[in-house]
PDB file of C-alpha atoms in Angstrom:
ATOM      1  CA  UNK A  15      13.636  30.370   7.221  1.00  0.00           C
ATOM      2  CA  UNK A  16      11.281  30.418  10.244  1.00  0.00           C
ATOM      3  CA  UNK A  17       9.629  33.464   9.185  1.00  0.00           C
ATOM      4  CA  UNK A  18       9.350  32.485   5.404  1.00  0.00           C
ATOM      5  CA  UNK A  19       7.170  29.408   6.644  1.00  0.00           C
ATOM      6  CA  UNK A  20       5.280  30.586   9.436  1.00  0.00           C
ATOM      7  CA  UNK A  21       4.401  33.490   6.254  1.00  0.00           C
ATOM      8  CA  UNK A  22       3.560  30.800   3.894  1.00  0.00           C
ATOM      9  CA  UNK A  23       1.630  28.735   5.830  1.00  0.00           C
ATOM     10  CA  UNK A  24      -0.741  31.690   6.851  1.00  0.00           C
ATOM     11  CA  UNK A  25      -1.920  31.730   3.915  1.00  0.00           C
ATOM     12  CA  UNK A  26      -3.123  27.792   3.646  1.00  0.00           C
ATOM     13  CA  UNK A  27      -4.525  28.126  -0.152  1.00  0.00           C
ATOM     14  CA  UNK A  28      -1.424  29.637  -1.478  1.00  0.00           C
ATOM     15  CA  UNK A  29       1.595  27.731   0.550  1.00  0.00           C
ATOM     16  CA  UNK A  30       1.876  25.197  -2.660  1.00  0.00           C
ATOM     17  CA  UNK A  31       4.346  27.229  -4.565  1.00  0.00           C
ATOM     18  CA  UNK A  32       6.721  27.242  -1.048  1.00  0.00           C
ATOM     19  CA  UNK A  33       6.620  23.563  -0.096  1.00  0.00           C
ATOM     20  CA  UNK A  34       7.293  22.997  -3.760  1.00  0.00           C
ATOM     21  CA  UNK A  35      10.459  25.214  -3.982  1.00  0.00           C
ATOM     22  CA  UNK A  36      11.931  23.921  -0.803  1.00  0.00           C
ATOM     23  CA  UNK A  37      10.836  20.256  -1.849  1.00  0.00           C
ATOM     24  CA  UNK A  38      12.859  20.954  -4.798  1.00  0.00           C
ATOM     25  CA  UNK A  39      15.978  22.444  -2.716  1.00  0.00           C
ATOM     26  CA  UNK A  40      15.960  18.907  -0.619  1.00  0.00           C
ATOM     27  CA  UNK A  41      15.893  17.050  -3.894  1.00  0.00           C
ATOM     28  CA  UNK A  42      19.205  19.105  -5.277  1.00  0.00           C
ATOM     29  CA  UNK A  43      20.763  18.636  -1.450  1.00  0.00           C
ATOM     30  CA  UNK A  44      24.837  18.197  -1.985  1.00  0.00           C
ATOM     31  CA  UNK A  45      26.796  15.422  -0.580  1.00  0.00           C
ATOM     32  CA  UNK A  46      28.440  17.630   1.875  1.00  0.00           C
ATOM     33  CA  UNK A  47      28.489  16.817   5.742  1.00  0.00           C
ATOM     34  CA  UNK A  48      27.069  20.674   6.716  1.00  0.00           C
ATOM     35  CA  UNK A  49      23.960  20.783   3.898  1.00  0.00           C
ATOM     36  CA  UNK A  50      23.367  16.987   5.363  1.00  0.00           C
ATOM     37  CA  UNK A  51      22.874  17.758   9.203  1.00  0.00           C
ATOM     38  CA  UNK A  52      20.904  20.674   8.060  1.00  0.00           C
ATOM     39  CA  UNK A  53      18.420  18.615   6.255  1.00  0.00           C
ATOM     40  CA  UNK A  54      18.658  16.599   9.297  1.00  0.00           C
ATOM     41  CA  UNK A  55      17.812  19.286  11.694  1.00  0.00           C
ATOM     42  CA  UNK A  56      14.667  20.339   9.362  1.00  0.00           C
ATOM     43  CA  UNK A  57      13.490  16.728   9.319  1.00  0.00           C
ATOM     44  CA  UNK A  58      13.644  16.472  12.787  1.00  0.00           C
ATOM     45  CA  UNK A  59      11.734  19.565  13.098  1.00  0.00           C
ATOM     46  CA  UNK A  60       9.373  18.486  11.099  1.00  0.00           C
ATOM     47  CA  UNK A  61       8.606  15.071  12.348  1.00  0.00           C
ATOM     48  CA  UNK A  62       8.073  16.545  15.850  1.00  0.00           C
ATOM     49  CA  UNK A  63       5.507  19.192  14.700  1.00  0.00           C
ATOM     50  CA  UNK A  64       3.529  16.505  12.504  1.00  0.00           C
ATOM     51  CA  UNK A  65       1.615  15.818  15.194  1.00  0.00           C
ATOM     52  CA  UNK A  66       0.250  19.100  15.769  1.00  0.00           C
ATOM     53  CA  UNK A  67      -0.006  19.940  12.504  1.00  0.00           C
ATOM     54  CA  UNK A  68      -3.360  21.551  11.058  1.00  0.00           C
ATOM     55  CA  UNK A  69      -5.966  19.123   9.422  1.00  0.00           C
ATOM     56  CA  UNK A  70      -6.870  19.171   6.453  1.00  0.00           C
ATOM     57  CA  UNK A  71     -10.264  19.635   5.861  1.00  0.00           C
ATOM     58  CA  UNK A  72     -10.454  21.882   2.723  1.00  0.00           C
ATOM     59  CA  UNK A  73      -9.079  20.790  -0.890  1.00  0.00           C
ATOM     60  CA  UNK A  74      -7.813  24.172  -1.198  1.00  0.00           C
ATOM     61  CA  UNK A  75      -5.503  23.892   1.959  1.00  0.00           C
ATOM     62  CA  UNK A  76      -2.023  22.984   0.940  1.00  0.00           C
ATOM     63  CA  UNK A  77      -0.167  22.801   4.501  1.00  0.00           C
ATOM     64  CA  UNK A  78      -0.517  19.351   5.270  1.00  0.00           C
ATOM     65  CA  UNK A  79       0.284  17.705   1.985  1.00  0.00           C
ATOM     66  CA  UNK A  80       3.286  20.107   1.189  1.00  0.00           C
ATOM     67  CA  UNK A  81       4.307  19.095   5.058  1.00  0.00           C
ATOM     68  CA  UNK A  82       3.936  15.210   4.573  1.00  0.00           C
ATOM     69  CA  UNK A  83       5.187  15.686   0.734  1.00  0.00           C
ATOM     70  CA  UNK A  84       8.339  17.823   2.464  1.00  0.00           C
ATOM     71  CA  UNK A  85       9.079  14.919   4.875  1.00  0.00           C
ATOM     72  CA  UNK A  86       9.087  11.945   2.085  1.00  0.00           C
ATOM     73  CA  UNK A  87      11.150  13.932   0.536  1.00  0.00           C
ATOM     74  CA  UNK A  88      13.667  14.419   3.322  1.00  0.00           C
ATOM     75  CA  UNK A  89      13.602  10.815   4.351  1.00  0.00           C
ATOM     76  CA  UNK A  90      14.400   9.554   0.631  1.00  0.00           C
ATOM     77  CA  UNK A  91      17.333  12.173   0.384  1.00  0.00           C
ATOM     78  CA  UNK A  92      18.777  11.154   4.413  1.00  0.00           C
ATOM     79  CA  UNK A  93      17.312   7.620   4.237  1.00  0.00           C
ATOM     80  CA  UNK A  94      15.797   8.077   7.400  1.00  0.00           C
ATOM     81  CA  UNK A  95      13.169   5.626   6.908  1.00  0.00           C
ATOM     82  CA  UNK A  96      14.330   3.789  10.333  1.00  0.00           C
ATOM     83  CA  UNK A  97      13.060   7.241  12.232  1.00  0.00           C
ATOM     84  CA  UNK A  98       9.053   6.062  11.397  1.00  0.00           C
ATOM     85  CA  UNK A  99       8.991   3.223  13.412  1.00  0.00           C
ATOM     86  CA  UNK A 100       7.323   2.944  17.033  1.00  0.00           C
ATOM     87  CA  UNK A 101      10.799   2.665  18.851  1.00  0.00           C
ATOM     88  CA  UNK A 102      11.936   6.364  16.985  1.00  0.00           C
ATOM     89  CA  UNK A 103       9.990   8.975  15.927  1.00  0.00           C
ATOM     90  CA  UNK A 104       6.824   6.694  15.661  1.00  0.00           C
ATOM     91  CA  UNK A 105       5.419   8.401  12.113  1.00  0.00           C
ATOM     92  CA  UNK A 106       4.020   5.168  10.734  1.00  0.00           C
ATOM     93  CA  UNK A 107       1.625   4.553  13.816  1.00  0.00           C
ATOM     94  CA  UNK A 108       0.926   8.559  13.697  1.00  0.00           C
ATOM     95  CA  UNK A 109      -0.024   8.119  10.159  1.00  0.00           C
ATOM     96  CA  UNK A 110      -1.948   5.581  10.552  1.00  0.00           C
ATOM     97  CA  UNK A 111      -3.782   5.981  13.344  1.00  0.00           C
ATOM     98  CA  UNK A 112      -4.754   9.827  13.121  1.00  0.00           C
ATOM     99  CA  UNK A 113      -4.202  10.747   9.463  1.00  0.00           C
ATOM    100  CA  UNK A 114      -5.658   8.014   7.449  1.00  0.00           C
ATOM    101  CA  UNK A 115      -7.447   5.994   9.512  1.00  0.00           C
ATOM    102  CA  UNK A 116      -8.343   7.123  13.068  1.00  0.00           C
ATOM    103  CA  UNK A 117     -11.412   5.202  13.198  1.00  0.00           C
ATOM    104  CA  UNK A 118      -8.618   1.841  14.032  1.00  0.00           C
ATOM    105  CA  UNK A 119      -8.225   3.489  17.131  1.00  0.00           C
ATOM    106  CA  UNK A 120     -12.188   2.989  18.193  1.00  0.00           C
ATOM    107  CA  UNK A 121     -11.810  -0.963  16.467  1.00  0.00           C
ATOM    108  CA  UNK A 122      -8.649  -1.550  18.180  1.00  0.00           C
ATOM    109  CA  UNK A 123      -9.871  -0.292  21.672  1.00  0.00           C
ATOM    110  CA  UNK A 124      -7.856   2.536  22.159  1.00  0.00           C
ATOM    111  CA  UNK A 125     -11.012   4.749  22.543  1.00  0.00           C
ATOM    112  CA  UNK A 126     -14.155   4.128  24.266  1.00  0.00           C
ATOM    113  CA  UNK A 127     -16.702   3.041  21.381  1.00  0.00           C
ATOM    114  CA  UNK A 128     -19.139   6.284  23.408  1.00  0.00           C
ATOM    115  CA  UNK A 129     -16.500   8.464  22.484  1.00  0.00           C
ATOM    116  CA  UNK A 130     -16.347   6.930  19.298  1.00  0.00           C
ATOM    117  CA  UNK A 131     -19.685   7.358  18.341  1.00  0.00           C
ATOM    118  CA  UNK A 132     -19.361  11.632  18.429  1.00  0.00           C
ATOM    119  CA  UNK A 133     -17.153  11.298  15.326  1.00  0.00           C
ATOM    120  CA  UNK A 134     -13.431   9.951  15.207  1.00  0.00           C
ATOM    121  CA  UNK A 135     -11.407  13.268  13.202  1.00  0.00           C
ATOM    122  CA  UNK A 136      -9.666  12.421  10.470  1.00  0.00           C
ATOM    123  CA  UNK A 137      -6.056  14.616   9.668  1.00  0.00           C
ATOM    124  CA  UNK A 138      -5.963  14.144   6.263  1.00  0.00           C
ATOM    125  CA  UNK A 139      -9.561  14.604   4.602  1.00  0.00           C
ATOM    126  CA  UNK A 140      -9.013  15.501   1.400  1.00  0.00           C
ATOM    127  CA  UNK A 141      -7.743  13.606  -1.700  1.00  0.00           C
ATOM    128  CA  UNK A 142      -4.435  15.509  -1.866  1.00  0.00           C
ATOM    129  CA  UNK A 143      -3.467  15.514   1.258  1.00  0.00           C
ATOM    130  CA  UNK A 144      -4.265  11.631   1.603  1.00  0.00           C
ATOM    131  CA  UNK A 145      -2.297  10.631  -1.022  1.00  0.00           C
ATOM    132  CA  UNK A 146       0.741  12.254   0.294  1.00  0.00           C
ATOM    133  CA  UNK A 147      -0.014  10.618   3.587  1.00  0.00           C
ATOM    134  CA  UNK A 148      -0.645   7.074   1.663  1.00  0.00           C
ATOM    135  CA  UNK A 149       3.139   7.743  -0.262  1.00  0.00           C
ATOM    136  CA  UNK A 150       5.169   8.337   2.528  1.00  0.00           C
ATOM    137  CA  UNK A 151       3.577   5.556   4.572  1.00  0.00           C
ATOM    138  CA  UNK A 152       4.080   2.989   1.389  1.00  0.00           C
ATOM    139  CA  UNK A 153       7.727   4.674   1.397  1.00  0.00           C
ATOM    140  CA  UNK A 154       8.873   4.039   4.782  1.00  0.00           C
ATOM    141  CA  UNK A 155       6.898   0.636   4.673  1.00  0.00           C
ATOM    142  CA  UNK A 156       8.753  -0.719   1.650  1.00  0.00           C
ATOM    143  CA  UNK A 157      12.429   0.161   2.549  1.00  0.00           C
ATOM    144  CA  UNK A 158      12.534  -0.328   6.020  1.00  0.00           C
ATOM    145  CA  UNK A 159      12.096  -4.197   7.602  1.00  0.00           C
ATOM    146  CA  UNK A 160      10.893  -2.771  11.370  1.00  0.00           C
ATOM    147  CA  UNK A 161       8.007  -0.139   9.484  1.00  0.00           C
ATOM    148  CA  UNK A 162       6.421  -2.760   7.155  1.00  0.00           C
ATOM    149  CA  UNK A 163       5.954  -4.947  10.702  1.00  0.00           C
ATOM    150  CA  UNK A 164       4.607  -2.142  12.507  1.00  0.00           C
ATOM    151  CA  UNK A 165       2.195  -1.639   9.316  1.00  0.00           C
ATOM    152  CA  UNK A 166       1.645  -5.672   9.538  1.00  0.00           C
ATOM    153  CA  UNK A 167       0.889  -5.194  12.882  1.00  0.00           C
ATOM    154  CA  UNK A 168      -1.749  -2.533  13.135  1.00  0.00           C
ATOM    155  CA  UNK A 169      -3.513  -4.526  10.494  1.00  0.00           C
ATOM    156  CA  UNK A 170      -3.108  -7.548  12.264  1.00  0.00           C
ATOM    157  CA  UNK A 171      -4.347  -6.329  15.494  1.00  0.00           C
ATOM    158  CA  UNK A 172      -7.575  -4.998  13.296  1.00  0.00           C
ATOM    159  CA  UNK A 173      -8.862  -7.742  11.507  1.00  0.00           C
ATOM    160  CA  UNK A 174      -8.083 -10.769  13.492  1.00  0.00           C
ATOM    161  CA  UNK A 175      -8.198  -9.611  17.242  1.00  0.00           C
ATOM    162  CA  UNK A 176     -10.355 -11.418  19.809  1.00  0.00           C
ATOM    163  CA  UNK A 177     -12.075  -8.429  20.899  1.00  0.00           C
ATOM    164  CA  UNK A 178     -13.567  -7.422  17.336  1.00  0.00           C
ATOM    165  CA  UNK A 179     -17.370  -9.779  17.301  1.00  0.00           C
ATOM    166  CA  UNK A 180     -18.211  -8.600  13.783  1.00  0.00           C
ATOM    167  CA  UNK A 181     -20.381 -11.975  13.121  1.00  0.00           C
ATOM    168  CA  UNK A 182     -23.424 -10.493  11.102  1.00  0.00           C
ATOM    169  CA  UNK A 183     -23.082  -9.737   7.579  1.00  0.00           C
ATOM    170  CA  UNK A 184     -24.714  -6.450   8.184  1.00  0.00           C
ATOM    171  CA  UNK A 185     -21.776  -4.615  10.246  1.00  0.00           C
ATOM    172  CA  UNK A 186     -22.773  -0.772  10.715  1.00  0.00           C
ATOM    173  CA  UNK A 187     -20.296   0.911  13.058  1.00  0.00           C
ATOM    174  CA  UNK A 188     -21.969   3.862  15.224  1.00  0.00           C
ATOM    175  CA  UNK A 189     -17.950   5.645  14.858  1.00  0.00           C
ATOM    176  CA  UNK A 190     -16.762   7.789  12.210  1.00  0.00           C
ATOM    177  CA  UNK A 191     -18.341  10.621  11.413  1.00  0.00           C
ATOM    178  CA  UNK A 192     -19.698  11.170   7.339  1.00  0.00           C
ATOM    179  CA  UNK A 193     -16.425  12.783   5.351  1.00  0.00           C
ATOM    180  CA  UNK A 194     -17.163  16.303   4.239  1.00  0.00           C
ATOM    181  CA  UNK A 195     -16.374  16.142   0.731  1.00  0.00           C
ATOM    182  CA  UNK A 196     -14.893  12.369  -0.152  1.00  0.00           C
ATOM    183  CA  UNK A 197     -16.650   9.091  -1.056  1.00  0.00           C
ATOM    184  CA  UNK A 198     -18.495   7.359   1.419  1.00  0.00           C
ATOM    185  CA  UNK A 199     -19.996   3.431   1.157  1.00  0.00           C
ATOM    186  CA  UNK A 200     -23.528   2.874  -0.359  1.00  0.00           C
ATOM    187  CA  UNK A 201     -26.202   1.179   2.572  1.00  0.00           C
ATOM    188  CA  UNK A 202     -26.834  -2.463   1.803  1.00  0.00           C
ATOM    189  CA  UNK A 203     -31.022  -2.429   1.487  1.00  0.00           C
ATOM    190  CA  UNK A 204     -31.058  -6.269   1.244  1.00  0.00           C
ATOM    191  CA  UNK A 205     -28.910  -8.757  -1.067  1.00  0.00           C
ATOM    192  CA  UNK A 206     -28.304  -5.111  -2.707  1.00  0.00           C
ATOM    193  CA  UNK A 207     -24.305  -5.529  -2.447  1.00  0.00           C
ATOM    194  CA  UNK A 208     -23.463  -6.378  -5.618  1.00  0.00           C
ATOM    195  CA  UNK A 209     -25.692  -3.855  -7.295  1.00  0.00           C
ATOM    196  CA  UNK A 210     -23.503  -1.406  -5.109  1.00  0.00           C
ATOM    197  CA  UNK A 211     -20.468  -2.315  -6.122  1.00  0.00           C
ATOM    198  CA  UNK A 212     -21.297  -2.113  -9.909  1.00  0.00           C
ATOM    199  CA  UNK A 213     -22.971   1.608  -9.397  1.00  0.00           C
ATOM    200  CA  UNK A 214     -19.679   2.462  -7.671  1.00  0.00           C
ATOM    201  CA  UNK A 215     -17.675   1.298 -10.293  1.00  0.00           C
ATOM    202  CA  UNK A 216     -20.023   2.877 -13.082  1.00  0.00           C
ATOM    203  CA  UNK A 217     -19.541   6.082 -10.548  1.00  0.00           C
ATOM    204  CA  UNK A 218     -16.035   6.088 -10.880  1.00  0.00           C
ATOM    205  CA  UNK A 219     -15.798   6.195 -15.006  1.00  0.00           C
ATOM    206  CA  UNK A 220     -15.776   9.893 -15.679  1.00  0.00           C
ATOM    207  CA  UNK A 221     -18.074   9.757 -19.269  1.00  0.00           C
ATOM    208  CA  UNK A 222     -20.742   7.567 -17.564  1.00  0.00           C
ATOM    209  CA  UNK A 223     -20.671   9.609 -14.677  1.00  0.00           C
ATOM    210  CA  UNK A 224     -21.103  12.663 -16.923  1.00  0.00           C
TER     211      UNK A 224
END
């Protein structure tokens, strides 16, 4: 098998089809104590490689949503979802904190605000590839009692920490670098916000848009 995905994932635009059939082969996983450990073992595997996994930076590179799609899918099958919190494997705080949203990290004061300010890198920038982060993060967050207080706990720690002196209206951070090809925030010119928020929501309605 190690061959098969090391082939599949050298080809990043065209690995789709391969984390799709084996996503499928989880799904139809027997009852039976051998096909169970083996899913284990792969799960295992790939939980400890998600952290060096390949961003993705390209809509046409499949590898890290068919990997994060892959290990929903094991976790539902095994219900595993104890393995993502900070005392296991840790893949709620991972998927927080450097696929979705690694500029929590500069907030939080994990990294120096002048480091900050060269561009926090995001794992998952594209829309596929953040969804699939988003569902397995929802998934483990929902089912297990110690991941959705891990979740509540990052966002605690983000919005109502001493540290964070956010006390003008006005709050431009100098971290996080522009996204490459997804939605950014519109610059408030003045008591412009609401006008903002209606020409992102026109924005968003494909026929106006058009």
């Amino acid at each position: 098998a190690a061959p098969v995905r090391a082939a599949a994932e050298s080809v990043p635009t065209q690995c789709g089809e391969y984390f799709q059939l084996v996503t499928r082969l989880v799904q139809g996983l027997s009852a039976g104590a051998v096909e169970r450990a083996l899913a284990g073992m792969v799960l295992a595997a790939e939980v400890s490689a998600l952290p060096l996994a390949p961003a993705a930076n390209d809509e046409a590179d499949l590898r890290l949503e068919g990997r994060l799609r892959l290990i929903l899918t094991l976790v539902q099958v095994l219900d595993c979802r104890w393995m993502g919190s900070k005392a296991n494997a840790g893949v709620v705080g991972l998927l927080i904190t450097d696929f979705l949203f690694p500029e929590a990290r500069v907030v939080a004061g994990e990294v120096p605000l002048a480091l900050g300010q060269w561009g926090v890198k995001v794992r998952c920038h594209t829309r596929r590839s953040r969804q699939a982060a988003f569902e397995l993060l929802a998934d483990l967050a929902t089912h297990c009692p110690a991941n959705m207080q891990e979740v509540v706990g990052h966002l605690l720690r983000l919005h109502y920490s001493d540290h964070l002196e956010m006390r003008e209206w006005e709050h431009l951070p100098a971290y996080s670098a522009r996204p490459t090809g997804g939605y950014v925030g519109l610059k408030n010119a003045g008591a412009t916000c609401y006008m903002n928020s209606v020409f992102q929501q026109l924005y968003m309605q494909p026929l106006i848009r058009k």
